Amino acid sequence: MKDHQLATQLYTVRSLCKTPAATRATLEKIRTIGYCAVEVAGICPIPPHELLKMTTDEGLTICSIHDGAVLDAPEGVVEKLNVIGCDLAVYSYPAGFDLCNADDVRRLVQKLVAASEVFRAAGKTLCYHHHSLEFVRFGKTTVLEHILDSTDPASLSLELDTYWVQHGGGTPAQWCARLKDRLPILHMKDYGNIAGTPTMMEVGKGNLDWNQIIPAAAASGCRWFVVEQDTCPGDPLESLKISHDYLRSNHLS
């Protein structure tokens, strides 16, 4: 993992990005910590050209965006990607789909196939971001495996999330390895257990094996290593700094 590949998800600092001015100030702090790129999600509405200027002014690259319109209005998301100079868009959550219902799973796959073809034709990549709910059974496999098996690897990739793989009963490093050429972006959050409750933790503070995960992701072609922590014990910027400092000291080459 190289320094320029280390990013953070703005969803982590969403509480600090409720206005454009607050977002700009937060971006400055993220760059001061040492991150080189950001993935956009959860912030206040900002026109794409203004967001590009904000990030560029702070020396940050936009590596990816989460956008709820990717399934129903993919052409509009492609236009947004063109403005901000980015080639990755992520479908972050299967809202409106019951993944315990076979018909809903098939409907989701159909929409993913159609949307991913639009992105591919435009020279962009659509990624599916999973949680642990995709690890429910679907016939002889899981919903997540069915999605991957039913879509073209050249069109649909995965934004693997280390915490949610572990939460769903999988092994993050093994999943990284199986996604050869289908893992352009990785969400890194650590997994802990506090008083019997699964807990999101700063990278290096939990029990995930980063010595296995990061090389496996790199070998599968991962381009962006994105620190995300949906919930933090205190200041999210402090959590981002803890994760960044651990990764910089132990895993940057």
CSV table of C-alpha atoms in Angstrom, one decimal:
chain,number,residue,atom,x,y,z
A,1,MET,CA,0.0,0.0,0.0
A,2,LYS,CA,1.4,3.4,-1.1
A,3,ASP,CA,0.9,6.7,0.6
A,4,HIS,CA,-1.2,8.1,-2.2
A,5,GLN,CA,-3.6,5.1,-2.0
A,6,LEU,CA,-4.6,5.9,1.6
A,7,ALA,CA,-8.0,7.6,1.8
A,8,THR,CA,-10.8,8.1,4.2
A,9,GLN,CA,-14.6,8.0,3.9
A,10,LEU,CA,-16.3,11.3,4.7
A,11,TYR,CA,-19.2,9.4,6.2
A,12,THR,CA,-16.9,9.0,9.2
A,13,VAL,CA,-16.9,12.8,9.7
A,14,ARG,CA,-20.5,13.4,8.5
A,15,SER,CA,-21.3,15.3,11.7
A,16,LEU,CA,-18.6,17.8,10.9
A,17,CYS,CA,-19.7,18.3,7.3
A,18,LYS,CA,-23.2,19.8,7.6
A,19,THR,CA,-22.4,22.9,5.7
A,20,PRO,CA,-20.1,23.7,2.8
A,21,ALA,CA,-17.9,25.8,5.1
A,22,ALA,CA,-17.7,23.1,7.7
A,23,THR,CA,-16.9,20.5,5.0
A,24,ARG,CA,-14.0,22.6,3.7
A,25,ALA,CA,-12.6,23.0,7.2
A,26,THR,CA,-12.9,19.3,7.8
A,27,LEU,CA,-11.1,18.5,4.5
A,28,GLU,CA,-8.3,20.7,5.6
A,29,LYS,CA,-8.0,18.7,8.9
A,30,ILE,CA,-8.1,15.4,7.0
A,31,ARG,CA,-5.2,16.5,4.8
A,32,THR,CA,-3.3,17.7,7.9
A,33,ILE,CA,-3.7,14.2,9.4
A,34,GLY,CA,-2.0,12.9,6.3
A,35,TYR,CA,-4.7,11.3,4.1
A,36,CYS,CA,-4.2,11.9,0.4
A,37,ALA,CA,-7.8,11.1,-0.8
A,38,VAL,CA,-11.4,11.0,0.3
A,39,GLU,CA,-14.4,9.0,-0.6
A,40,VAL,CA,-17.6,11.1,-0.6
A,41,ALA,CA,-20.7,10.1,1.3
A,42,GLY,CA,-22.9,11.5,4.1
A,43,ILE,CA,-21.9,15.2,3.7
A,44,CYS,CA,-24.2,18.2,3.0
A,45,PRO,CA,-25.2,18.8,-0.6
A,46,ILE,CA,-22.4,20.5,-2.6
A,47,PRO,CA,-22.4,20.9,-6.4
A,48,PRO,CA,-19.8,18.6,-7.9
A,49,HIS,CA,-17.7,21.4,-9.4
A,50,GLU,CA,-17.5,23.1,-6.0
A,51,LEU,CA,-16.6,19.9,-4.2
A,52,LEU,CA,-13.8,19.3,-6.7
A,53,LYS,CA,-12.4,22.8,-6.0
A,54,MET,CA,-12.6,22.2,-2.3
A,55,THR,CA,-10.7,18.9,-2.4
A,56,THR,CA,-8.2,20.2,-5.0
A,57,ASP,CA,-7.5,23.3,-2.9
A,58,GLU,CA,-6.6,21.0,0.0
A,59,GLY,CA,-4.5,18.7,-2.1
A,60,LEU,CA,-7.0,15.8,-1.8
A,61,THR,CA,-8.1,13.4,-4.6
A,62,ILE,CA,-11.7,12.2,-4.7
A,63,CYS,CA,-11.3,8.4,-5.1
A,64,SER,CA,-14.9,7.4,-5.1
A,65,ILE,CA,-18.5,8.5,-4.4
A,66,HIS,CA,-21.5,6.8,-2.8
A,67,ASP,CA,-24.6,7.8,-4.6
A,68,GLY,CA,-28.1,6.4,-4.1
A,69,ALA,CA,-29.0,7.2,-7.7
A,70,VAL,CA,-26.6,4.7,-9.3
A,71,LEU,CA,-29.4,2.1,-10.0
A,72,ASP,CA,-32.2,4.3,-11.2
A,73,ALA,CA,-30.3,7.2,-12.8
A,74,PRO,CA,-26.8,5.9,-13.6
A,75,GLU,CA,-26.3,8.4,-16.4
A,76,GLY,CA,-26.6,11.3,-14.0
A,77,VAL,CA,-24.0,9.8,-11.7
A,78,VAL,CA,-21.7,9.3,-14.6
A,79,GLU,CA,-21.9,13.0,-15.4
A,80,LYS,CA,-21.1,13.8,-11.7
A,81,LEU,CA,-18.0,11.5,-11.9
A,82,ASN,CA,-16.9,13.3,-15.1
A,83,VAL,CA,-17.0,16.6,-13.3
A,84,ILE,CA,-15.0,15.5,-10.3
A,85,GLY,CA,-12.5,13.4,-12.3
A,86,CYS,CA,-13.4,10.1,-10.6
A,87,ASP,CA,-14.0,6.7,-12.1
A,88,LEU,CA,-15.6,4.8,-9.2
A,89,ALA,CA,-19.2,5.0,-7.9
A,90,VAL,CA,-20.6,2.8,-5.2
A,91,TYR,CA,-24.1,1.5,-4.4
A,92,SER,CA,-23.9,1.6,-0.7
A,93,TYR,CA,-27.0,-0.2,0.6
A,94,PRO,CA,-29.8,-2.3,-0.9
A,95,ALA,CA,-32.6,0.0,0.2
A,96,GLY,CA,-36.0,-1.4,-0.7
A,97,PHE,CA,-34.8,-4.9,-1.2
A,98,ASP,CA,-35.5,-7.8,1.2
A,99,LEU,CA,-32.4,-10.0,0.9
A,100,CYS,CA,-34.3,-12.8,2.5
A,101,ASN,CA,-36.7,-12.8,-0.4
A,102,ALA,CA,-35.5,-14.6,-3.6
A,103,ASP,CA,-37.5,-12.4,-5.9
A,104,ASP,CA,-36.0,-9.2,-4.4
A,105,VAL,CA,-32.5,-10.6,-4.7
A,106,ARG,CA,-33.1,-11.3,-8.4
A,107,ARG,CA,-34.6,-7.9,-8.9
A,108,LEU,CA,-31.5,-6.3,-7.2
A,109,VAL,CA,-29.2,-8.3,-9.5
A,110,GLN,CA,-31.1,-7.2,-12.6
A,111,LYS,CA,-30.8,-3.5,-11.6
A,112,LEU,CA,-27.1,-3.9,-10.8
A,113,VAL,CA,-26.5,-5.5,-14.2
A,114,ALA,CA,-28.3,-2.8,-16.1
A,115,ALA,CA,-26.6,0.0,-14.2
A,116,SER,CA,-23.1,-1.5,-14.3
A,117,GLU,CA,-23.3,-1.7,-18.1
A,118,VAL,CA,-24.0,2.1,-18.2
A,119,PHE,CA,-21.0,2.8,-16.1
A,120,ARG,CA,-18.8,0.4,-18.1
A,121,ALA,CA,-19.8,2.0,-21.4
A,122,ALA,CA,-18.7,5.4,-20.0
A,123,GLY,CA,-15.4,4.1,-18.8
A,124,LYS,CA,-16.4,4.0,-15.2
A,125,THR,CA,-16.8,1.3,-12.6
A,126,LEU,CA,-19.8,0.5,-10.4
A,127,CYS,CA,-19.0,-1.1,-7.0
A,128,TYR,CA,-21.4,-2.8,-4.6
A,129,HIS,CA,-20.8,-2.1,-1.0
A,130,HIS,CA,-21.9,-4.9,1.3
A,131,HIS,CA,-22.8,-5.2,5.0
A,132,SER,CA,-23.2,-8.5,6.9
A,133,LEU,CA,-26.8,-8.8,5.7
A,134,GLU,CA,-25.5,-10.1,2.3
A,135,PHE,CA,-24.1,-13.1,4.1
A,136,VAL,CA,-27.6,-14.7,4.5
A,137,ARG,CA,-28.1,-17.9,2.6
A,138,PHE,CA,-29.4,-17.9,-1.0
A,139,GLY,CA,-29.8,-21.5,-2.1
A,140,LYS,CA,-26.5,-23.2,-1.7
A,141,THR,CA,-24.5,-20.0,-1.5
A,142,THR,CA,-24.9,-16.5,0.1
A,143,VAL,CA,-26.6,-13.4,-1.4
A,144,LEU,CA,-23.2,-11.7,-1.8
A,145,GLU,CA,-21.8,-14.7,-3.7
A,146,HIS,CA,-24.9,-14.8,-5.8
A,147,ILE,CA,-24.5,-11.1,-6.7
A,148,LEU,CA,-20.9,-11.7,-7.8
A,149,ASP,CA,-21.7,-14.9,-9.6
A,150,SER,CA,-24.6,-13.3,-11.5
A,151,THR,CA,-22.8,-10.2,-12.7
A,152,ASP,CA,-20.0,-9.5,-15.1
A,153,PRO,CA,-16.6,-9.0,-13.3
A,154,ALA,CA,-15.7,-6.5,-16.0
A,155,SER,CA,-18.7,-4.4,-15.1
A,156,LEU,CA,-19.5,-4.8,-11.4
A,157,SER,CA,-16.8,-4.7,-8.7
A,158,LEU,CA,-17.0,-4.9,-4.9
A,159,GLU,CA,-16.1,-2.4,-2.3
A,160,LEU,CA,-15.2,-5.0,0.4
A,161,ASP,CA,-15.7,-3.9,4.0
A,162,THR,CA,-13.4,-5.7,6.4
A,163,TYR,CA,-15.6,-5.2,9.5
A,164,TRP,CA,-18.8,-6.4,7.8
A,165,VAL,CA,-17.0,-9.4,6.3
A,166,GLN,CA,-16.0,-10.4,9.9
A,167,HIS,CA,-19.4,-9.5,11.2
A,168,GLY,CA,-21.0,-11.7,8.6
A,169,GLY,CA,-18.9,-14.7,9.5
A,170,GLY,CA,-16.2,-14.4,6.7
A,171,THR,CA,-12.5,-13.9,6.7
A,172,PRO,CA,-11.4,-10.5,5.3
A,173,ALA,CA,-8.1,-11.7,3.9
A,174,GLN,CA,-9.7,-14.7,2.2
A,175,TRP,CA,-12.3,-12.4,0.6
A,176,CYS,CA,-9.7,-10.0,-0.6
A,177,ALA,CA,-7.8,-12.9,-2.3
A,178,ARG,CA,-10.9,-14.2,-4.0
A,179,LEU,CA,-11.7,-10.8,-5.6
A,180,LYS,CA,-8.8,-10.8,-8.0
A,181,ASP,CA,-9.3,-7.8,-10.4
A,182,ARG,CA,-12.7,-7.1,-8.8
A,183,LEU,CA,-11.5,-5.1,-5.7
A,184,PRO,CA,-10.6,-1.6,-6.8
A,185,ILE,CA,-11.4,-0.2,-3.3
A,186,LEU,CA,-11.4,-1.5,0.2
A,187,HIS,CA,-13.1,-0.2,3.4
A,188,MET,CA,-10.8,-0.7,6.4
A,189,LYS,CA,-12.4,-0.7,9.8
A,190,ASP,CA,-11.3,-2.9,12.7
A,191,TYR,CA,-13.5,-5.4,14.5
A,192,GLY,CA,-13.6,-5.6,18.3
A,193,ASN,CA,-15.8,-7.0,21.0
A,194,ILE,CA,-16.8,-4.9,23.9
A,195,ALA,CA,-18.9,-6.5,26.6
A,196,GLY,CA,-20.1,-9.1,24.1
A,197,THR,CA,-21.1,-6.6,21.5
A,198,PRO,CA,-19.4,-6.4,18.1
A,199,THR,CA,-17.8,-2.9,17.9
A,200,MET,CA,-16.2,-0.9,15.1
A,201,MET,CA,-12.7,0.2,16.1
A,202,GLU,CA,-9.8,2.2,14.7
A,203,VAL,CA,-7.5,0.2,12.4
A,204,GLY,CA,-5.0,-1.6,14.5
A,205,LYS,CA,-7.1,-1.5,17.7
A,206,GLY,CA,-9.2,-4.5,17.0
A,207,ASN,CA,-8.6,-8.2,16.2
A,208,LEU,CA,-8.4,-8.2,12.4
A,209,ASP,CA,-5.1,-9.4,10.8
A,210,TRP,CA,-3.9,-6.4,8.7
A,211,ASN,CA,-0.7,-8.2,7.9
A,212,GLN,CA,-2.8,-10.6,5.9
A,213,ILE,CA,-5.6,-8.3,4.7
A,214,ILE,CA,-3.6,-5.5,3.1
A,215,PRO,CA,-1.2,-7.7,1.0
A,216,ALA,CA,-4.1,-9.8,-0.1
A,217,ALA,CA,-6.0,-6.7,-1.2
A,218,ALA,CA,-3.0,-5.3,-3.0
A,219,ALA,CA,-2.4,-8.6,-4.8
A,220,SER,CA,-6.0,-8.5,-6.1
A,221,GLY,CA,-5.4,-5.1,-7.6
A,222,CYS,CA,-6.9,-2.8,-4.9
A,223,ARG,CA,-6.2,0.8,-5.8
A,224,TRP,CA,-7.7,2.6,-2.8
A,225,PHE,CA,-7.5,1.7,0.8
A,226,VAL,CA,-10.2,3.7,2.6
A,227,VAL,CA,-10.4,4.1,6.4
A,228,GLU,CA,-14.0,4.3,7.5
A,229,GLN,CA,-15.5,4.1,11.0
A,230,ASP,CA,-19.3,4.5,11.0
A,231,THR,CA,-19.3,5.2,14.8
A,232,CYS,CA,-16.4,6.5,16.8
A,233,PRO,CA,-15.9,6.6,20.6
A,234,GLY,CA,-15.2,10.4,20.5
A,235,ASP,CA,-13.9,12.9,18.0
A,236,PRO,CA,-14.1,11.1,14.6
A,237,LEU,CA,-11.0,13.1,13.4
A,238,GLU,CA,-9.1,11.6,16.3
A,239,SER,CA,-10.2,8.1,15.3
A,240,LEU,CA,-9.1,8.8,11.7
A,241,LYS,CA,-5.7,9.9,13.0
A,242,ILE,CA,-5.3,6.8,15.1
A,243,SER,CA,-6.0,4.6,12.1
A,244,HIS,CA,-3.8,6.7,9.8
A,245,ASP,CA,-0.8,6.7,12.1
A,246,TYR,CA,-1.1,2.9,12.6
A,247,LEU,CA,-1.2,2.3,8.9
A,248,ARG,CA,1.6,4.7,8.1
A,249,SER,CA,3.9,3.2,10.7
A,250,ASN,CA,3.1,-0.5,9.8
A,251,HIS,CA,1.8,-0.9,6.3
A,252,LEU,CA,2.9,1.9,3.9
A,253,SER,CA,5.6,0.9,1.5
